[in-house]
XYZ file of C-alpha atoms in Angstrom:
348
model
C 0.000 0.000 0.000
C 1.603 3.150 -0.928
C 2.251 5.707 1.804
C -0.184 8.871 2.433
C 1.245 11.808 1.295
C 1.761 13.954 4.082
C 0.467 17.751 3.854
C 2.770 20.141 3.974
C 4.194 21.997 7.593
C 1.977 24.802 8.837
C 5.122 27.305 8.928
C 8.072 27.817 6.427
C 11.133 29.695 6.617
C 11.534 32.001 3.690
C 15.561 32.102 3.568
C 17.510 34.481 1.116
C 20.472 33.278 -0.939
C 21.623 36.712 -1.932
C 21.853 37.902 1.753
C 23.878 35.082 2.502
C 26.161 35.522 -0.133
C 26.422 38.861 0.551
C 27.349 38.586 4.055
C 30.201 36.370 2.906
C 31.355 38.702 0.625
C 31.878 41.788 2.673
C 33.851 39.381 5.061
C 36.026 37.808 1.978
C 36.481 41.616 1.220
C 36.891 43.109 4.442
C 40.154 40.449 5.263
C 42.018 41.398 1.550
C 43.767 38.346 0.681
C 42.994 35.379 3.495
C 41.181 33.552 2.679
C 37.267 33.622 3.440
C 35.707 30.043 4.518
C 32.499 29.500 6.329
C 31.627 27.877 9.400
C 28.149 26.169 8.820
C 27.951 23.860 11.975
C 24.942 23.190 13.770
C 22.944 23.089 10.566
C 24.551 25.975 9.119
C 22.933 27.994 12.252
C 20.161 26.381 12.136
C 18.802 27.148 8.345
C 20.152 24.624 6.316
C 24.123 23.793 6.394
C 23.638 22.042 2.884
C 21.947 24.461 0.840
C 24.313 27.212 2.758
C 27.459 25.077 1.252
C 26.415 25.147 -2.164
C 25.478 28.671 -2.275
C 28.434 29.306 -0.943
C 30.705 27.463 -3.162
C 28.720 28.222 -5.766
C 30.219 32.129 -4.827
C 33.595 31.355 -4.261
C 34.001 29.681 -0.727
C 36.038 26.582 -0.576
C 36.554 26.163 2.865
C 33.814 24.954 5.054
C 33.704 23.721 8.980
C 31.135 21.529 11.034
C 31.957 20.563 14.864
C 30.870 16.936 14.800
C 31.232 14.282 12.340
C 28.314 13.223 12.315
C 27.216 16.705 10.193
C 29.458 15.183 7.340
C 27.446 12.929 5.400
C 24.541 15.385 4.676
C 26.704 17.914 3.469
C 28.252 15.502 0.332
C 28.752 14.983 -2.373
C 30.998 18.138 -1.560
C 31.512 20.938 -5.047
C 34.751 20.130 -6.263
C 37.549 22.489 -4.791
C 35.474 22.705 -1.631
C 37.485 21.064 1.693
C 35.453 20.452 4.747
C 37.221 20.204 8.261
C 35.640 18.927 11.755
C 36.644 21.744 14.874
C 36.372 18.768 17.530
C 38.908 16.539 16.013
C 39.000 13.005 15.981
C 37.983 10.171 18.727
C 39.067 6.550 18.627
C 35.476 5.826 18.312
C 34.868 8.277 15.284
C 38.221 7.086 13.235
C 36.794 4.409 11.404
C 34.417 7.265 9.623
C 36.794 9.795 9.371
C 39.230 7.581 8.021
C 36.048 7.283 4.933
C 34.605 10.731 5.160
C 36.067 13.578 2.506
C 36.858 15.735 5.840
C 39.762 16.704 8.035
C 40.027 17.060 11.921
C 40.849 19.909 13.595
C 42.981 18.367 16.294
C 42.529 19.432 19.752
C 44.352 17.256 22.171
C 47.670 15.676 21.884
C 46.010 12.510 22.169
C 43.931 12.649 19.343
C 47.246 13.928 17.450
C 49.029 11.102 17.972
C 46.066 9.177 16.765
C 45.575 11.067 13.502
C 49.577 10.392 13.267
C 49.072 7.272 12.751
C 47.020 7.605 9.822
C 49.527 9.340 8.291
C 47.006 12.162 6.930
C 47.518 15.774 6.472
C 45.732 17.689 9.716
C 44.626 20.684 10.741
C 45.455 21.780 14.656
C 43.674 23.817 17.349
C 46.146 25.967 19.922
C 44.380 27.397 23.107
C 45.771 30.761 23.465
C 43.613 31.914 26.294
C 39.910 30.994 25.709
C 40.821 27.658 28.294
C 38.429 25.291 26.219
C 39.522 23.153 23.012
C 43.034 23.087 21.626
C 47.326 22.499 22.216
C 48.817 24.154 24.799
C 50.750 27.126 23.808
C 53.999 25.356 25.168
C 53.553 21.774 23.541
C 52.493 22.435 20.035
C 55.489 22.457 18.771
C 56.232 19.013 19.699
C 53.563 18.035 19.689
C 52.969 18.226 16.183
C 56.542 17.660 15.284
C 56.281 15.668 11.719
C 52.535 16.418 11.366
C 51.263 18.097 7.880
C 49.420 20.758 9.294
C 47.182 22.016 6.429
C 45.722 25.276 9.271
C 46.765 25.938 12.578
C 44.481 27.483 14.515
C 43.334 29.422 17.527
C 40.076 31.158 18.827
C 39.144 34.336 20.123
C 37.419 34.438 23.642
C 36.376 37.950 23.352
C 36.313 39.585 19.656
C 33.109 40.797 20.081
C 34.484 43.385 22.357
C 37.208 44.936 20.723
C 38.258 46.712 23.554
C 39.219 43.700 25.918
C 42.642 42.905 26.471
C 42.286 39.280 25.803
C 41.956 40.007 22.074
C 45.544 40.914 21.515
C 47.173 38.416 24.638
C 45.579 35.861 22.469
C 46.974 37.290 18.862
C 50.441 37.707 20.761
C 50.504 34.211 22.223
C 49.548 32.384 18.591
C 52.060 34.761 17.040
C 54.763 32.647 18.933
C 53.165 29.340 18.182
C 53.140 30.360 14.964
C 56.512 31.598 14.373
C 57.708 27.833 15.567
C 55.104 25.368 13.803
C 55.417 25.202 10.328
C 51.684 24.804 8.714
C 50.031 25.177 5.230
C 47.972 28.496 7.129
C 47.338 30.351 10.037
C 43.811 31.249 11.140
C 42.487 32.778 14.360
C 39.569 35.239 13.262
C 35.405 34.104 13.351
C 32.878 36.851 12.385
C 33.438 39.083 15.145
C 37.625 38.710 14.907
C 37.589 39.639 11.519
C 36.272 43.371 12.838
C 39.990 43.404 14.494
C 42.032 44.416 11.923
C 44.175 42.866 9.467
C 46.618 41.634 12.701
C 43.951 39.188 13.321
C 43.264 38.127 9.558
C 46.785 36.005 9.234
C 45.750 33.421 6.030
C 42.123 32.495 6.648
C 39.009 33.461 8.431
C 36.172 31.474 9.527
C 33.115 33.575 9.532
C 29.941 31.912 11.108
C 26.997 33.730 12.732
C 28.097 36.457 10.572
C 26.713 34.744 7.564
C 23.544 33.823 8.586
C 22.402 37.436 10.156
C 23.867 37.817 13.645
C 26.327 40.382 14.810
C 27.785 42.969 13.072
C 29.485 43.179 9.963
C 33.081 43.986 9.480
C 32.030 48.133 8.880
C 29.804 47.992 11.948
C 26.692 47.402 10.186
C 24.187 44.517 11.491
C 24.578 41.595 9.301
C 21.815 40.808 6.470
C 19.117 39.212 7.938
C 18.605 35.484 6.000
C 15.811 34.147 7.687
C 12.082 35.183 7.977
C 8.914 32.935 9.059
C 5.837 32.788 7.775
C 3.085 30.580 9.934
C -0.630 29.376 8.448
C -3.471 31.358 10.602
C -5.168 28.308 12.568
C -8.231 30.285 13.874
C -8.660 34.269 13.944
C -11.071 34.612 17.126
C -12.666 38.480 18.254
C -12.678 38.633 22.126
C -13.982 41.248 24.129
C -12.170 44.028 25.542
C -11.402 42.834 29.038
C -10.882 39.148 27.978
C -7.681 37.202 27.822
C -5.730 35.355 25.819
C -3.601 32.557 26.262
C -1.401 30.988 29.521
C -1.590 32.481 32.740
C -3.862 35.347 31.036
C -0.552 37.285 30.178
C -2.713 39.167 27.456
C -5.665 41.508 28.492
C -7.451 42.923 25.254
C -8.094 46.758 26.170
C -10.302 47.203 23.495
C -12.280 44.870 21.447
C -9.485 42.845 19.396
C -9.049 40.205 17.002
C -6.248 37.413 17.463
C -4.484 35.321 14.962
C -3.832 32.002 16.462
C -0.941 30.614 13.880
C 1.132 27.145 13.776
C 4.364 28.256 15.365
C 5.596 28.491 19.129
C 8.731 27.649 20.871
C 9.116 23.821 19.482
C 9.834 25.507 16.119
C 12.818 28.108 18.042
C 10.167 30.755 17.971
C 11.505 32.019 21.749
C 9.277 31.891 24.713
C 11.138 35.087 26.117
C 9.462 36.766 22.819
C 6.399 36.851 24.097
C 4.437 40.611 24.429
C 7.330 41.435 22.350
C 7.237 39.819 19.331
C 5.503 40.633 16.261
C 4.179 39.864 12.934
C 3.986 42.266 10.012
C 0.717 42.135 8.184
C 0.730 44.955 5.013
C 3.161 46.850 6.300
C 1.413 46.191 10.009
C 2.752 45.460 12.960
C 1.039 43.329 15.018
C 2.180 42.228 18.373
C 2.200 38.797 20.335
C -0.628 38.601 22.105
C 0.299 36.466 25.540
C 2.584 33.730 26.104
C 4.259 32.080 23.399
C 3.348 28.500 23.735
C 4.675 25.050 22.874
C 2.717 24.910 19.380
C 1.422 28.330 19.168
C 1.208 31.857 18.793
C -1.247 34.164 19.015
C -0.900 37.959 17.639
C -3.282 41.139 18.147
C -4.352 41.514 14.142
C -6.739 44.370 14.837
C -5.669 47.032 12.739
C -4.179 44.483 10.041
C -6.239 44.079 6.320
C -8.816 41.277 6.532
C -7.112 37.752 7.232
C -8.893 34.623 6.763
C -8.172 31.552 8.472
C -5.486 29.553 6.474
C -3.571 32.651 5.173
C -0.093 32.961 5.823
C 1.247 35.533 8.131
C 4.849 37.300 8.137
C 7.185 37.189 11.109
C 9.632 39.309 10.696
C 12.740 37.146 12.696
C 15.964 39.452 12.423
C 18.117 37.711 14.983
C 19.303 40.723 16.840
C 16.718 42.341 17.028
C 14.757 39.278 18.647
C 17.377 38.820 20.572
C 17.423 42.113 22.057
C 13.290 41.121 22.583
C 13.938 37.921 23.983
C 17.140 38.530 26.234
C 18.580 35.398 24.407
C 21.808 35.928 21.804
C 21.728 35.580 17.919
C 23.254 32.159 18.003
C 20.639 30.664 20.437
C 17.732 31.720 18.615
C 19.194 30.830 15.045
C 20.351 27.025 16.068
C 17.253 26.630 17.916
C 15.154 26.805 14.984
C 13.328 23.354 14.890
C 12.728 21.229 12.145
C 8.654 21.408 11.755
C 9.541 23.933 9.370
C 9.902 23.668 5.015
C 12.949 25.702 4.788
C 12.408 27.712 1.230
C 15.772 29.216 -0.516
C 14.942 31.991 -2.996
């Protein structure tokens, strides 16, 4: 018996290849000539790490990162010229894929160096130079990865998205002197907010990530592009009384007589919790706000003064991620990877 079709997810993501290349290429500008890759982990920030990678490529990125293996396989068959490299390195456990996967490890521990050695594989090599999480020791590298082909050595900023901290440049300073004594193919230390630094912090390749997708700030200061807005299907439009209330705990009192949109989205779907009373949904050119909690499933918004909606009809929700996050008190990169997969992502 042939399966039933199922119908088609009651909210979308509308997601916009030419911001997203755009963003890319004011960072592959703004850093001369490194080299510009991407960092498209965690499902390319939540919006689709696959379609992201050929879009990319497809505009001149060849250099891609995930943080787990297990993001490999949906990401191939990779463009040609395109390398893709794993920031968490290599386990015992996960060496019988990598050995099979078209992907490099970012090593991170001298143990899983000297298992990568014995595979006799190129590399690529994480230093700690202050952030106290992943990567070599300043002090070992060097041996450490004594007759290793390091393809990119690398290091990560604790603190670029305040340029004024003093980390910023202890950490350039301390990979300077790694540098200077472990030969490698190239030197990268910069992610979207690093690359805002200064060419100091540039060395041979960047790794943009949030960046990309629409959070933080662009090299020149100016928000990033916004990629991703949602549209959700009206489920019921309802008119309550002024007085009434609407949804948990009664958060919502209607001070006049109002009419609510109840649509197909709530925080299952990454539509925040925290954005409720503060979120919004544009109807025209109308700006209607949340009306109550954000549930599980659902959302309701005050359509009032909005054109005539009918139940069915899709509503916009505007979903610039700093923005929200300012809304929601959560950052850009929460909201982004939180968005859930109940949605038909739809690239234009």
């Amino acid at each position: 018996m042939p399966a039933t079709a199922l119908p088609p997810p009651q909210a979308r993501l509308l997601l916009d290849s030419a911001a997203l290349i755009a963003n890319w290429q004011d960072f592959a500008r703004a850093v001369g000539a490194a080299t510009c890759g991407a960092a498209i982990k965690a499902d390319g920030y939540g919006l689709g790490a696959r379609e992201a990678l050929l879009r990319l490529a497809a505009a001149g990125c060849r250099t891609f990162y995930v943080a787990h293996w297990q993001e490999v396989p949906a990401l191939l068959p990779l463009p040609d010229g395109v390398t893709l490299s794993v920031l968490h390195g290599v386990t015992a456990g996960e060496l019988p894929a990598a050995l099979t996967l078209p992907a490099r490890p970012v090593l991170v521990t001298p143990n899983q160096v000297a298992l990568w050695r014995q595979t006799g594989r190129p590399c690529e090599a994480m230093v700690d130079s202050g952030m106290n999480r992943l990567g070599l020791a300043p002090a070992e590298t060097a041996e450490v990865l004594a007759g290793m082909e390091v393809a990119v050595l690398h290091s990560h900023l604790a603190c670029a998205d305040n340029p004024a901290h003093p980390l910023n440049e202890r950490q350039r300073a301390c990979f300077a002197e790694v540098t200077a004594r472990v030969p490698a193919g190239a030197y990268a230390l910069a992610n979207s907010a690093g690359i805002a630094l200064g060419a100091a912090f540039h060395l041979d390749l960047v790794r943009p990530g949030i960046g990309l997708f629409g959070g933080g700030l662009m090299p020149d200061g100016r928000v990033s592009r916004t990629v991703a807005r949602m549209q959700a299907r009206i489920i019921q439009l309802r008119d309550v009384p002024a007085g009434d209330t609407v949804g948990y705990a009664a958060a919502f009192v209607a001070t006049r007589p109002s009419r609510i949109a109840t649509v197909a989205l709530g925080y299952a779907d990454g539509y925040a919790r925290g954005l409720s009373g503060v979120g919004y949904a544009d109807v025209a050119g109308v700006r209607c706000p949340a009306a109550g909690r954000i549930s599980m499933d659902l959302s309701a918004f005050d359509v009032t003064d909005a054109p005539a909606l009918a139940e069915g009809d899709w509503i916009d929700i505007p979903f610039p991620p700093e923005t929200m996050a300012s809304l929601s008190g959560r950052t850009s990169y929460e909201l982004l990877v939180a968005l859930g997969q109940r949605f038909e992502r739809v690239w234009a």
